[in-house]
Amino acid sequence: MAREHLSDQIDLQKLPSGPRILARLTSLVHQPAVDLAEIAELFRGDPALTARVIAACNSAFYSPEARISDFRQALLHLGLRELVRLVEIAAVTDLRRHPTHLYTRTTDYFWERSLHTAFVMDELSGREPFAYTAGIMHLVGVWVLCSATPPNSDSIAARELALQAEIEQLRLGVSFAAAGALALRQWGFPAAICTAVYCQLTPSTGENDHTRLLASRLNRAVAITDWHYGSKNEKSLIRSDLTLPDLEALNRRAARQVARVGFGF
């Protein structure tokens, strides 16, 4: 399955609609003049997502003073930035329901790793919105490849994402990074996020300074997450660009945030 033919094999209808809604929401909230009525209309078109947002708002995680019963109250309680983050978590959680049969790692592992990387990106970037989105969606290609490829007996086993990508390239003709970037483009995500996901293992190949910076941060976040999930070697430490105590502390903070994600998802 070469990359040039991957677009013919990807059927995004096999995957949840959450990423498509997230792409539209991301576009809306980054317009110079945010149209709240258009955002509300977007959610009216997906009652199930609206119900999940309201349920999450009423959870102990957000601790509202009074029960929230509709989208308008949820938006006022959360604010736009937190609303987008909640939808991002919902989108990747929907992917969690789909098997990752090409890999020895479970879908829960890739879900948890996506969240961990997003929280690491959040801290590395100073809460830059595109950074968090790139982090939480950087592994979407894993589910895309599994949706386009039948199960086989040779499951891919690799702790480091760079090695995983090399094995994917050899066996499938395309890596999770390329597959994910293609899907994100089809869903309508901003070009900077798509390019960062595509270049996450080779950040110097970004199209411009902005995408190279975003891809470079994602590359660091991937190395930091690699360390957390068992790849504790000099290569990961060097790519993290952190001292060992800072690396361990950042991973602990990200892990605590991941552990808190359970509200209605």
PDB file of C-alpha atoms in Angstrom:
ATOM      1  CA  MET A   1       0.000   0.000   0.000  1.00  0.00           C
ATOM      2  CA  ALA A   2       2.161   2.869  -1.276  1.00  0.00           C
ATOM      3  CA  ARG A   3       1.434   6.370  -0.026  1.00  0.00           C
ATOM      4  CA  GLU A   4       0.230   7.523  -3.445  1.00  0.00           C
ATOM      5  CA  HIS A   5      -2.442   4.810  -3.382  1.00  0.00           C
ATOM      6  CA  LEU A   6      -3.379   5.200   0.275  1.00  0.00           C
ATOM      7  CA  SER A   7      -6.014   7.837  -0.465  1.00  0.00           C
ATOM      8  CA  ASP A   8      -7.836   5.254  -2.593  1.00  0.00           C
ATOM      9  CA  GLN A   9      -7.896   2.770   0.282  1.00  0.00           C
ATOM     10  CA  ILE A  10      -8.833   5.097   3.140  1.00  0.00           C
ATOM     11  CA  ASP A  11     -12.535   5.088   3.877  1.00  0.00           C
ATOM     12  CA  LEU A  12     -13.059   7.675   6.583  1.00  0.00           C
ATOM     13  CA  GLN A  13     -16.667   6.532   6.851  1.00  0.00           C
ATOM     14  CA  LYS A  14     -15.272   3.504   8.726  1.00  0.00           C
ATOM     15  CA  LEU A  15     -13.967   5.869  11.401  1.00  0.00           C
ATOM     16  CA  PRO A  16     -15.957   8.112  13.796  1.00  0.00           C
ATOM     17  CA  SER A  17     -17.188  11.546  12.727  1.00  0.00           C
ATOM     18  CA  GLY A  18     -15.580  13.272  15.720  1.00  0.00           C
ATOM     19  CA  PRO A  19     -12.365  14.327  13.916  1.00  0.00           C
ATOM     20  CA  ARG A  20     -14.386  15.942  11.114  1.00  0.00           C
ATOM     21  CA  ILE A  21     -16.413  17.983  13.619  1.00  0.00           C
ATOM     22  CA  LEU A  22     -13.219  18.849  15.502  1.00  0.00           C
ATOM     23  CA  ALA A  23     -11.604  20.106  12.279  1.00  0.00           C
ATOM     24  CA  ARG A  24     -14.569  22.389  11.622  1.00  0.00           C
ATOM     25  CA  LEU A  25     -14.610  23.603  15.232  1.00  0.00           C
ATOM     26  CA  THR A  26     -10.862  24.320  15.141  1.00  0.00           C
ATOM     27  CA  SER A  27     -11.359  26.372  12.001  1.00  0.00           C
ATOM     28  CA  LEU A  28     -14.252  28.340  13.514  1.00  0.00           C
ATOM     29  CA  VAL A  29     -12.523  29.256  16.775  1.00  0.00           C
ATOM     30  CA  HIS A  30      -9.430  30.540  14.974  1.00  0.00           C
ATOM     31  CA  GLN A  31     -11.300  32.973  12.759  1.00  0.00           C
ATOM     32  CA  PRO A  32     -10.665  36.688  13.501  1.00  0.00           C
ATOM     33  CA  ALA A  33     -14.313  37.086  14.547  1.00  0.00           C
ATOM     34  CA  VAL A  34     -15.652  33.963  16.241  1.00  0.00           C
ATOM     35  CA  ASP A  35     -19.308  33.295  15.383  1.00  0.00           C
ATOM     36  CA  LEU A  36     -20.841  31.590  18.435  1.00  0.00           C
ATOM     37  CA  ALA A  37     -24.091  30.991  16.550  1.00  0.00           C
ATOM     38  CA  GLU A  38     -22.187  28.968  13.936  1.00  0.00           C
ATOM     39  CA  ILE A  39     -20.490  26.947  16.670  1.00  0.00           C
ATOM     40  CA  ALA A  40     -23.868  26.258  18.287  1.00  0.00           C
ATOM     41  CA  GLU A  41     -25.233  25.169  14.902  1.00  0.00           C
ATOM     42  CA  LEU A  42     -22.323  22.759  14.500  1.00  0.00           C
ATOM     43  CA  PHE A  43     -23.246  21.061  17.774  1.00  0.00           C
ATOM     44  CA  ARG A  44     -26.958  21.028  16.963  1.00  0.00           C
ATOM     45  CA  GLY A  45     -26.041  18.806  14.037  1.00  0.00           C
ATOM     46  CA  ASP A  46     -24.516  16.214  16.400  1.00  0.00           C
ATOM     47  CA  PRO A  47     -26.831  15.605  19.370  1.00  0.00           C
ATOM     48  CA  ALA A  48     -24.681  12.728  20.661  1.00  0.00           C
ATOM     49  CA  LEU A  49     -21.591  14.933  20.919  1.00  0.00           C
ATOM     50  CA  THR A  50     -23.627  17.703  22.540  1.00  0.00           C
ATOM     51  CA  ALA A  51     -24.890  15.237  25.148  1.00  0.00           C
ATOM     52  CA  ARG A  52     -21.332  14.132  25.917  1.00  0.00           C
ATOM     53  CA  VAL A  53     -20.170  17.729  26.309  1.00  0.00           C
ATOM     54  CA  ILE A  54     -23.008  18.468  28.741  1.00  0.00           C
ATOM     55  CA  ALA A  55     -22.318  15.257  30.678  1.00  0.00           C
ATOM     56  CA  ALA A  56     -18.634  16.146  30.948  1.00  0.00           C
ATOM     57  CA  CYS A  57     -19.503  19.652  32.177  1.00  0.00           C
ATOM     58  CA  ASN A  58     -21.589  18.140  34.985  1.00  0.00           C
ATOM     59  CA  SER A  59     -18.769  15.841  36.091  1.00  0.00           C
ATOM     60  CA  ALA A  60     -16.561  16.305  39.135  1.00  0.00           C
ATOM     61  CA  PHE A  61     -13.731  17.241  36.775  1.00  0.00           C
ATOM     62  CA  TYR A  62     -15.387  20.595  35.978  1.00  0.00           C
ATOM     63  CA  SER A  63     -17.401  20.951  39.213  1.00  0.00           C
ATOM     64  CA  PRO A  64     -20.183  23.335  38.074  1.00  0.00           C
ATOM     65  CA  GLU A  65     -22.025  25.255  40.787  1.00  0.00           C
ATOM     66  CA  ALA A  66     -25.384  24.420  39.183  1.00  0.00           C
ATOM     67  CA  ARG A  67     -26.366  21.596  36.874  1.00  0.00           C
ATOM     68  CA  ILE A  68     -25.767  22.352  33.190  1.00  0.00           C
ATOM     69  CA  SER A  69     -28.624  21.328  30.920  1.00  0.00           C
ATOM     70  CA  ASP A  70     -27.911  22.766  27.463  1.00  0.00           C
ATOM     71  CA  PHE A  71     -25.076  23.650  25.111  1.00  0.00           C
ATOM     72  CA  ARG A  72     -25.238  27.389  25.749  1.00  0.00           C
ATOM     73  CA  GLN A  73     -24.678  26.853  29.490  1.00  0.00           C
ATOM     74  CA  ALA A  74     -21.859  24.402  28.710  1.00  0.00           C
ATOM     75  CA  LEU A  75     -20.124  26.941  26.463  1.00  0.00           C
ATOM     76  CA  LEU A  76     -20.417  29.688  29.087  1.00  0.00           C
ATOM     77  CA  HIS A  77     -19.067  27.374  31.785  1.00  0.00           C
ATOM     78  CA  LEU A  78     -16.163  25.973  29.738  1.00  0.00           C
ATOM     79  CA  GLY A  79     -15.141  28.800  27.442  1.00  0.00           C
ATOM     80  CA  LEU A  80     -14.102  28.208  23.835  1.00  0.00           C
ATOM     81  CA  ARG A  81     -10.590  26.895  24.530  1.00  0.00           C
ATOM     82  CA  GLU A  82     -11.761  24.241  26.992  1.00  0.00           C
ATOM     83  CA  LEU A  83     -14.691  23.320  24.747  1.00  0.00           C
ATOM     84  CA  VAL A  84     -12.291  22.562  21.901  1.00  0.00           C
ATOM     85  CA  ARG A  85     -10.128  20.457  24.209  1.00  0.00           C
ATOM     86  CA  LEU A  86     -13.114  18.498  25.405  1.00  0.00           C
ATOM     87  CA  VAL A  87     -14.108  17.743  21.794  1.00  0.00           C
ATOM     88  CA  GLU A  88     -10.514  16.736  21.034  1.00  0.00           C
ATOM     89  CA  ILE A  89     -10.603  14.199  23.860  1.00  0.00           C
ATOM     90  CA  ALA A  90     -13.999  12.957  22.658  1.00  0.00           C
ATOM     91  CA  ALA A  91     -12.675  12.544  19.105  1.00  0.00           C
ATOM     92  CA  VAL A  92      -9.665  10.450  20.091  1.00  0.00           C
ATOM     93  CA  THR A  93     -11.793   8.486  22.586  1.00  0.00           C
ATOM     94  CA  ASP A  94     -14.167   7.534  19.769  1.00  0.00           C
ATOM     95  CA  LEU A  95     -11.174   6.138  17.873  1.00  0.00           C
ATOM     96  CA  ARG A  96     -10.378   4.049  20.944  1.00  0.00           C
ATOM     97  CA  ARG A  97     -13.383   1.858  20.121  1.00  0.00           C
ATOM     98  CA  HIS A  98     -11.713   0.692  16.903  1.00  0.00           C
ATOM     99  CA  PRO A  99      -9.199  -2.194  16.999  1.00  0.00           C
ATOM    100  CA  THR A 100      -5.497  -1.750  16.277  1.00  0.00           C
ATOM    101  CA  HIS A 101      -4.978  -5.224  14.857  1.00  0.00           C
ATOM    102  CA  LEU A 102      -1.761  -4.343  13.011  1.00  0.00           C
ATOM    103  CA  TYR A 103       0.038  -3.827  16.316  1.00  0.00           C
ATOM    104  CA  THR A 104       0.864  -5.775  19.445  1.00  0.00           C
ATOM    105  CA  ARG A 105      -0.167  -2.696  21.445  1.00  0.00           C
ATOM    106  CA  THR A 106      -3.854  -2.280  22.225  1.00  0.00           C
ATOM    107  CA  THR A 107      -6.087   0.584  21.151  1.00  0.00           C
ATOM    108  CA  ASP A 108      -6.118   1.724  24.805  1.00  0.00           C
ATOM    109  CA  TYR A 109      -2.342   2.148  24.647  1.00  0.00           C
ATOM    110  CA  PHE A 110      -2.518   4.405  21.589  1.00  0.00           C
ATOM    111  CA  TRP A 111      -5.392   6.377  23.145  1.00  0.00           C
ATOM    112  CA  GLU A 112      -3.471   6.944  26.371  1.00  0.00           C
ATOM    113  CA  ARG A 113      -0.284   7.798  24.497  1.00  0.00           C
ATOM    114  CA  SER A 114      -2.139  10.348  22.361  1.00  0.00           C
ATOM    115  CA  LEU A 115      -3.408  12.135  25.455  1.00  0.00           C
ATOM    116  CA  HIS A 116      -0.019  11.998  27.162  1.00  0.00           C
ATOM    117  CA  THR A 117       1.687  13.544  24.144  1.00  0.00           C
ATOM    118  CA  ALA A 118      -0.975  16.265  23.943  1.00  0.00           C
ATOM    119  CA  PHE A 119      -0.391  17.278  27.557  1.00  0.00           C
ATOM    120  CA  VAL A 120       3.377  17.281  26.992  1.00  0.00           C
ATOM    121  CA  MET A 121       2.888  19.454  23.880  1.00  0.00           C
ATOM    122  CA  ASP A 122       0.692  21.774  25.914  1.00  0.00           C
ATOM    123  CA  GLU A 123       3.486  22.425  28.375  1.00  0.00           C
ATOM    124  CA  LEU A 124       6.288  22.636  25.825  1.00  0.00           C
ATOM    125  CA  SER A 125       4.387  25.233  23.779  1.00  0.00           C
ATOM    126  CA  GLY A 126       2.955  27.333  26.584  1.00  0.00           C
ATOM    127  CA  ARG A 127      -0.611  26.198  25.776  1.00  0.00           C
ATOM    128  CA  GLU A 128      -0.503  27.044  22.071  1.00  0.00           C
ATOM    129  CA  PRO A 129      -3.792  25.564  20.706  1.00  0.00           C
ATOM    130  CA  PHE A 130      -2.382  24.020  17.504  1.00  0.00           C
ATOM    131  CA  ALA A 131       0.318  22.274  19.560  1.00  0.00           C
ATOM    132  CA  TYR A 132      -2.203  20.478  21.760  1.00  0.00           C
ATOM    133  CA  THR A 133      -4.288  19.466  18.720  1.00  0.00           C
ATOM    134  CA  ALA A 134      -1.237  18.145  16.861  1.00  0.00           C
ATOM    135  CA  GLY A 135      -0.292  16.174  19.961  1.00  0.00           C
ATOM    136  CA  ILE A 136      -3.651  14.556  20.529  1.00  0.00           C
ATOM    137  CA  MET A 137      -4.099  13.697  16.829  1.00  0.00           C
ATOM    138  CA  HIS A 138      -0.518  12.657  16.039  1.00  0.00           C
ATOM    139  CA  LEU A 139      -1.318   8.916  16.208  1.00  0.00           C
ATOM    140  CA  VAL A 140      -4.572   9.001  14.239  1.00  0.00           C
ATOM    141  CA  GLY A 141      -2.697   7.293  11.392  1.00  0.00           C
ATOM    142  CA  VAL A 142      -2.551   4.107  13.469  1.00  0.00           C
ATOM    143  CA  TRP A 143      -6.336   3.786  13.278  1.00  0.00           C
ATOM    144  CA  VAL A 144      -6.347   4.897   9.635  1.00  0.00           C
ATOM    145  CA  LEU A 145      -3.888   2.149   8.659  1.00  0.00           C
ATOM    146  CA  CYS A 146      -5.876  -0.454  10.589  1.00  0.00           C
ATOM    147  CA  SER A 147      -9.120   0.639   8.897  1.00  0.00           C
ATOM    148  CA  ALA A 148      -7.520   0.212   5.454  1.00  0.00           C
ATOM    149  CA  THR A 149      -5.548  -2.986   6.086  1.00  0.00           C
ATOM    150  CA  PRO A 150      -6.901  -6.468   6.893  1.00  0.00           C
ATOM    151  CA  PRO A 151      -5.470  -8.310   9.921  1.00  0.00           C
ATOM    152  CA  ASN A 152      -2.343 -10.377   9.436  1.00  0.00           C
ATOM    153  CA  SER A 153      -0.186 -12.607  11.608  1.00  0.00           C
ATOM    154  CA  ASP A 154       2.826 -10.275  11.804  1.00  0.00           C
ATOM    155  CA  SER A 155       1.859  -7.608  14.310  1.00  0.00           C
ATOM    156  CA  ILE A 156       4.104  -4.569  14.642  1.00  0.00           C
ATOM    157  CA  ALA A 157       5.847  -4.301  18.007  1.00  0.00           C
ATOM    158  CA  ALA A 158       7.928  -1.207  18.749  1.00  0.00           C
ATOM    159  CA  ARG A 159       8.227   1.100  21.746  1.00  0.00           C
ATOM    160  CA  GLU A 160       9.716   3.997  19.804  1.00  0.00           C
ATOM    161  CA  LEU A 161       7.483   5.651  17.211  1.00  0.00           C
ATOM    162  CA  ALA A 162      10.405   6.164  14.816  1.00  0.00           C
ATOM    163  CA  LEU A 163      11.041   2.411  14.730  1.00  0.00           C
ATOM    164  CA  GLN A 164       7.307   1.729  14.407  1.00  0.00           C
ATOM    165  CA  ALA A 165       7.197   4.035  11.375  1.00  0.00           C
ATOM    166  CA  GLU A 166      10.152   2.257   9.768  1.00  0.00           C
ATOM    167  CA  ILE A 167       8.448  -1.132  10.171  1.00  0.00           C
ATOM    168  CA  GLU A 168       5.185   0.267   8.752  1.00  0.00           C
ATOM    169  CA  GLN A 169       7.082   1.647   5.760  1.00  0.00           C
ATOM    170  CA  LEU A 170       8.681  -1.731   5.090  1.00  0.00           C
ATOM    171  CA  ARG A 171       5.530  -3.815   5.513  1.00  0.00           C
ATOM    172  CA  LEU A 172       2.788  -1.468   4.335  1.00  0.00           C
ATOM    173  CA  GLY A 173       4.615   1.046   2.166  1.00  0.00           C
ATOM    174  CA  VAL A 174       3.433   3.962   4.310  1.00  0.00           C
ATOM    175  CA  SER A 175       3.908   5.127   7.899  1.00  0.00           C
ATOM    176  CA  PHE A 176       1.331   6.122  10.500  1.00  0.00           C
ATOM    177  CA  ALA A 177       2.564   9.733  10.204  1.00  0.00           C
ATOM    178  CA  ALA A 178       1.837   9.911   6.458  1.00  0.00           C
ATOM    179  CA  ALA A 179      -1.498   8.110   6.857  1.00  0.00           C
ATOM    180  CA  GLY A 180      -2.530  10.392   9.699  1.00  0.00           C
ATOM    181  CA  ALA A 181      -1.612  13.572   7.821  1.00  0.00           C
ATOM    182  CA  LEU A 182      -3.606  12.433   4.786  1.00  0.00           C
ATOM    183  CA  ALA A 183      -6.682  11.699   6.905  1.00  0.00           C
ATOM    184  CA  LEU A 184      -6.394  15.019   8.757  1.00  0.00           C
ATOM    185  CA  ARG A 185      -6.305  16.856   5.425  1.00  0.00           C
ATOM    186  CA  GLN A 186      -9.382  14.984   4.226  1.00  0.00           C
ATOM    187  CA  TRP A 187     -11.169  15.848   7.470  1.00  0.00           C
ATOM    188  CA  GLY A 188     -10.285  19.511   6.950  1.00  0.00           C
ATOM    189  CA  PHE A 189      -7.742  20.262   9.695  1.00  0.00           C
ATOM    190  CA  PRO A 190      -5.515  23.339   9.300  1.00  0.00           C
ATOM    191  CA  ALA A 191      -2.486  22.786   7.065  1.00  0.00           C
ATOM    192  CA  ALA A 192      -0.037  23.507   9.901  1.00  0.00           C
ATOM    193  CA  ILE A 193      -1.409  20.616  11.983  1.00  0.00           C
ATOM    194  CA  CYS A 194      -1.436  18.223   9.014  1.00  0.00           C
ATOM    195  CA  THR A 195       2.158  19.073   8.129  1.00  0.00           C
ATOM    196  CA  ALA A 196       3.351  18.802  11.728  1.00  0.00           C
ATOM    197  CA  VAL A 197       1.834  15.323  12.022  1.00  0.00           C
ATOM    198  CA  TYR A 198       3.415  14.297   8.713  1.00  0.00           C
ATOM    199  CA  CYS A 199       6.836  15.671   9.740  1.00  0.00           C
ATOM    200  CA  GLN A 200       6.715  14.635  13.407  1.00  0.00           C
ATOM    201  CA  LEU A 201       9.685  12.284  13.021  1.00  0.00           C
ATOM    202  CA  THR A 202      11.561  14.511  10.541  1.00  0.00           C
ATOM    203  CA  PRO A 203      10.740  18.082  11.675  1.00  0.00           C
ATOM    204  CA  SER A 204      13.371  19.789   9.509  1.00  0.00           C
ATOM    205  CA  THR A 205      11.327  18.883   6.410  1.00  0.00           C
ATOM    206  CA  GLY A 206       8.478  21.239   7.365  1.00  0.00           C
ATOM    207  CA  GLU A 207       7.224  23.665   4.745  1.00  0.00           C
ATOM    208  CA  ASN A 208       7.961  26.892   6.649  1.00  0.00           C
ATOM    209  CA  ASP A 209       9.214  28.209   9.979  1.00  0.00           C
ATOM    210  CA  HIS A 210       5.826  27.812  11.680  1.00  0.00           C
ATOM    211  CA  THR A 211       5.284  24.196  10.651  1.00  0.00           C
ATOM    212  CA  ARG A 212       8.907  23.316  11.384  1.00  0.00           C
ATOM    213  CA  LEU A 213       8.552  24.751  14.897  1.00  0.00           C
ATOM    214  CA  LEU A 214       5.300  22.847  15.469  1.00  0.00           C
ATOM    215  CA  ALA A 215       6.800  19.635  14.061  1.00  0.00           C
ATOM    216  CA  SER A 216       9.937  20.126  16.165  1.00  0.00           C
ATOM    217  CA  ARG A 217       7.867  20.449  19.332  1.00  0.00           C
ATOM    218  CA  LEU A 218       5.897  17.352  18.368  1.00  0.00           C
ATOM    219  CA  ASN A 219       9.154  15.498  17.752  1.00  0.00           C
ATOM    220  CA  ARG A 220      10.323  16.462  21.261  1.00  0.00           C
ATOM    221  CA  ALA A 221       6.967  15.471  22.769  1.00  0.00           C
ATOM    222  CA  VAL A 222       7.138  12.089  21.026  1.00  0.00           C
ATOM    223  CA  ALA A 223      10.633  11.501  22.450  1.00  0.00           C
ATOM    224  CA  ILE A 224       9.462  12.485  25.934  1.00  0.00           C
ATOM    225  CA  THR A 225       6.498  10.121  25.616  1.00  0.00           C
ATOM    226  CA  ASP A 226       8.746   7.364  24.217  1.00  0.00           C
ATOM    227  CA  TRP A 227      10.767   7.656  27.430  1.00  0.00           C
ATOM    228  CA  HIS A 228       7.651   7.423  29.572  1.00  0.00           C
ATOM    229  CA  TYR A 229       6.518   4.246  27.808  1.00  0.00           C
ATOM    230  CA  GLY A 230       9.787   2.399  28.147  1.00  0.00           C
ATOM    231  CA  SER A 231      12.307   3.723  25.596  1.00  0.00           C
ATOM    232  CA  LYS A 232      14.684   5.075  28.228  1.00  0.00           C
ATOM    233  CA  ASN A 233      17.774   5.511  26.098  1.00  0.00           C
ATOM    234  CA  GLU A 234      20.205   8.286  25.196  1.00  0.00           C
ATOM    235  CA  LYS A 235      18.478   8.928  21.875  1.00  0.00           C
ATOM    236  CA  SER A 236      15.147   9.732  23.533  1.00  0.00           C
ATOM    237  CA  LEU A 237      16.857  11.848  26.189  1.00  0.00           C
ATOM    238  CA  ILE A 238      18.772  13.888  23.608  1.00  0.00           C
ATOM    239  CA  ARG A 239      15.688  14.437  21.442  1.00  0.00           C
ATOM    240  CA  SER A 240      13.714  15.577  24.482  1.00  0.00           C
ATOM    241  CA  ASP A 241      16.172  18.468  24.966  1.00  0.00           C
ATOM    242  CA  LEU A 242      15.584  18.221  28.731  1.00  0.00           C
ATOM    243  CA  THR A 243      17.645  17.219  31.712  1.00  0.00           C
ATOM    244  CA  LEU A 244      16.766  13.818  33.127  1.00  0.00           C
ATOM    245  CA  PRO A 245      15.036  15.256  36.252  1.00  0.00           C
ATOM    246  CA  ASP A 246      12.997  17.675  34.097  1.00  0.00           C
ATOM    247  CA  LEU A 247      12.075  14.879  31.679  1.00  0.00           C
ATOM    248  CA  GLU A 248      10.835  12.645  34.471  1.00  0.00           C
ATOM    249  CA  ALA A 249       8.935  15.505  36.134  1.00  0.00           C
ATOM    250  CA  LEU A 250       7.194  16.509  32.890  1.00  0.00           C
ATOM    251  CA  ASN A 251       6.117  12.916  32.268  1.00  0.00           C
ATOM    252  CA  ARG A 252       4.725  12.652  35.782  1.00  0.00           C
ATOM    253  CA  ARG A 253       2.658  15.799  35.289  1.00  0.00           C
ATOM    254  CA  ALA A 254       1.337  14.570  31.945  1.00  0.00           C
ATOM    255  CA  ALA A 255       0.513  11.147  33.399  1.00  0.00           C
ATOM    256  CA  ARG A 256      -1.484  12.759  36.212  1.00  0.00           C
ATOM    257  CA  GLN A 257      -3.505  14.717  33.667  1.00  0.00           C
ATOM    258  CA  VAL A 258      -4.189  11.598  31.618  1.00  0.00           C
ATOM    259  CA  ALA A 259      -5.346   9.828  34.774  1.00  0.00           C
ATOM    260  CA  ARG A 260      -7.898  12.564  35.366  1.00  0.00           C
ATOM    261  CA  VAL A 261      -9.511  12.021  31.953  1.00  0.00           C
ATOM    262  CA  GLY A 262     -12.476   9.793  32.658  1.00  0.00           C
ATOM    263  CA  PHE A 263     -15.339  12.255  32.807  1.00  0.00           C
ATOM    264  CA  GLY A 264     -18.086  10.803  30.659  1.00  0.00           C
ATOM    265  CA  PHE A 265     -15.712   9.281  28.127  1.00  0.00           C
TER     266      PHE A 265
END
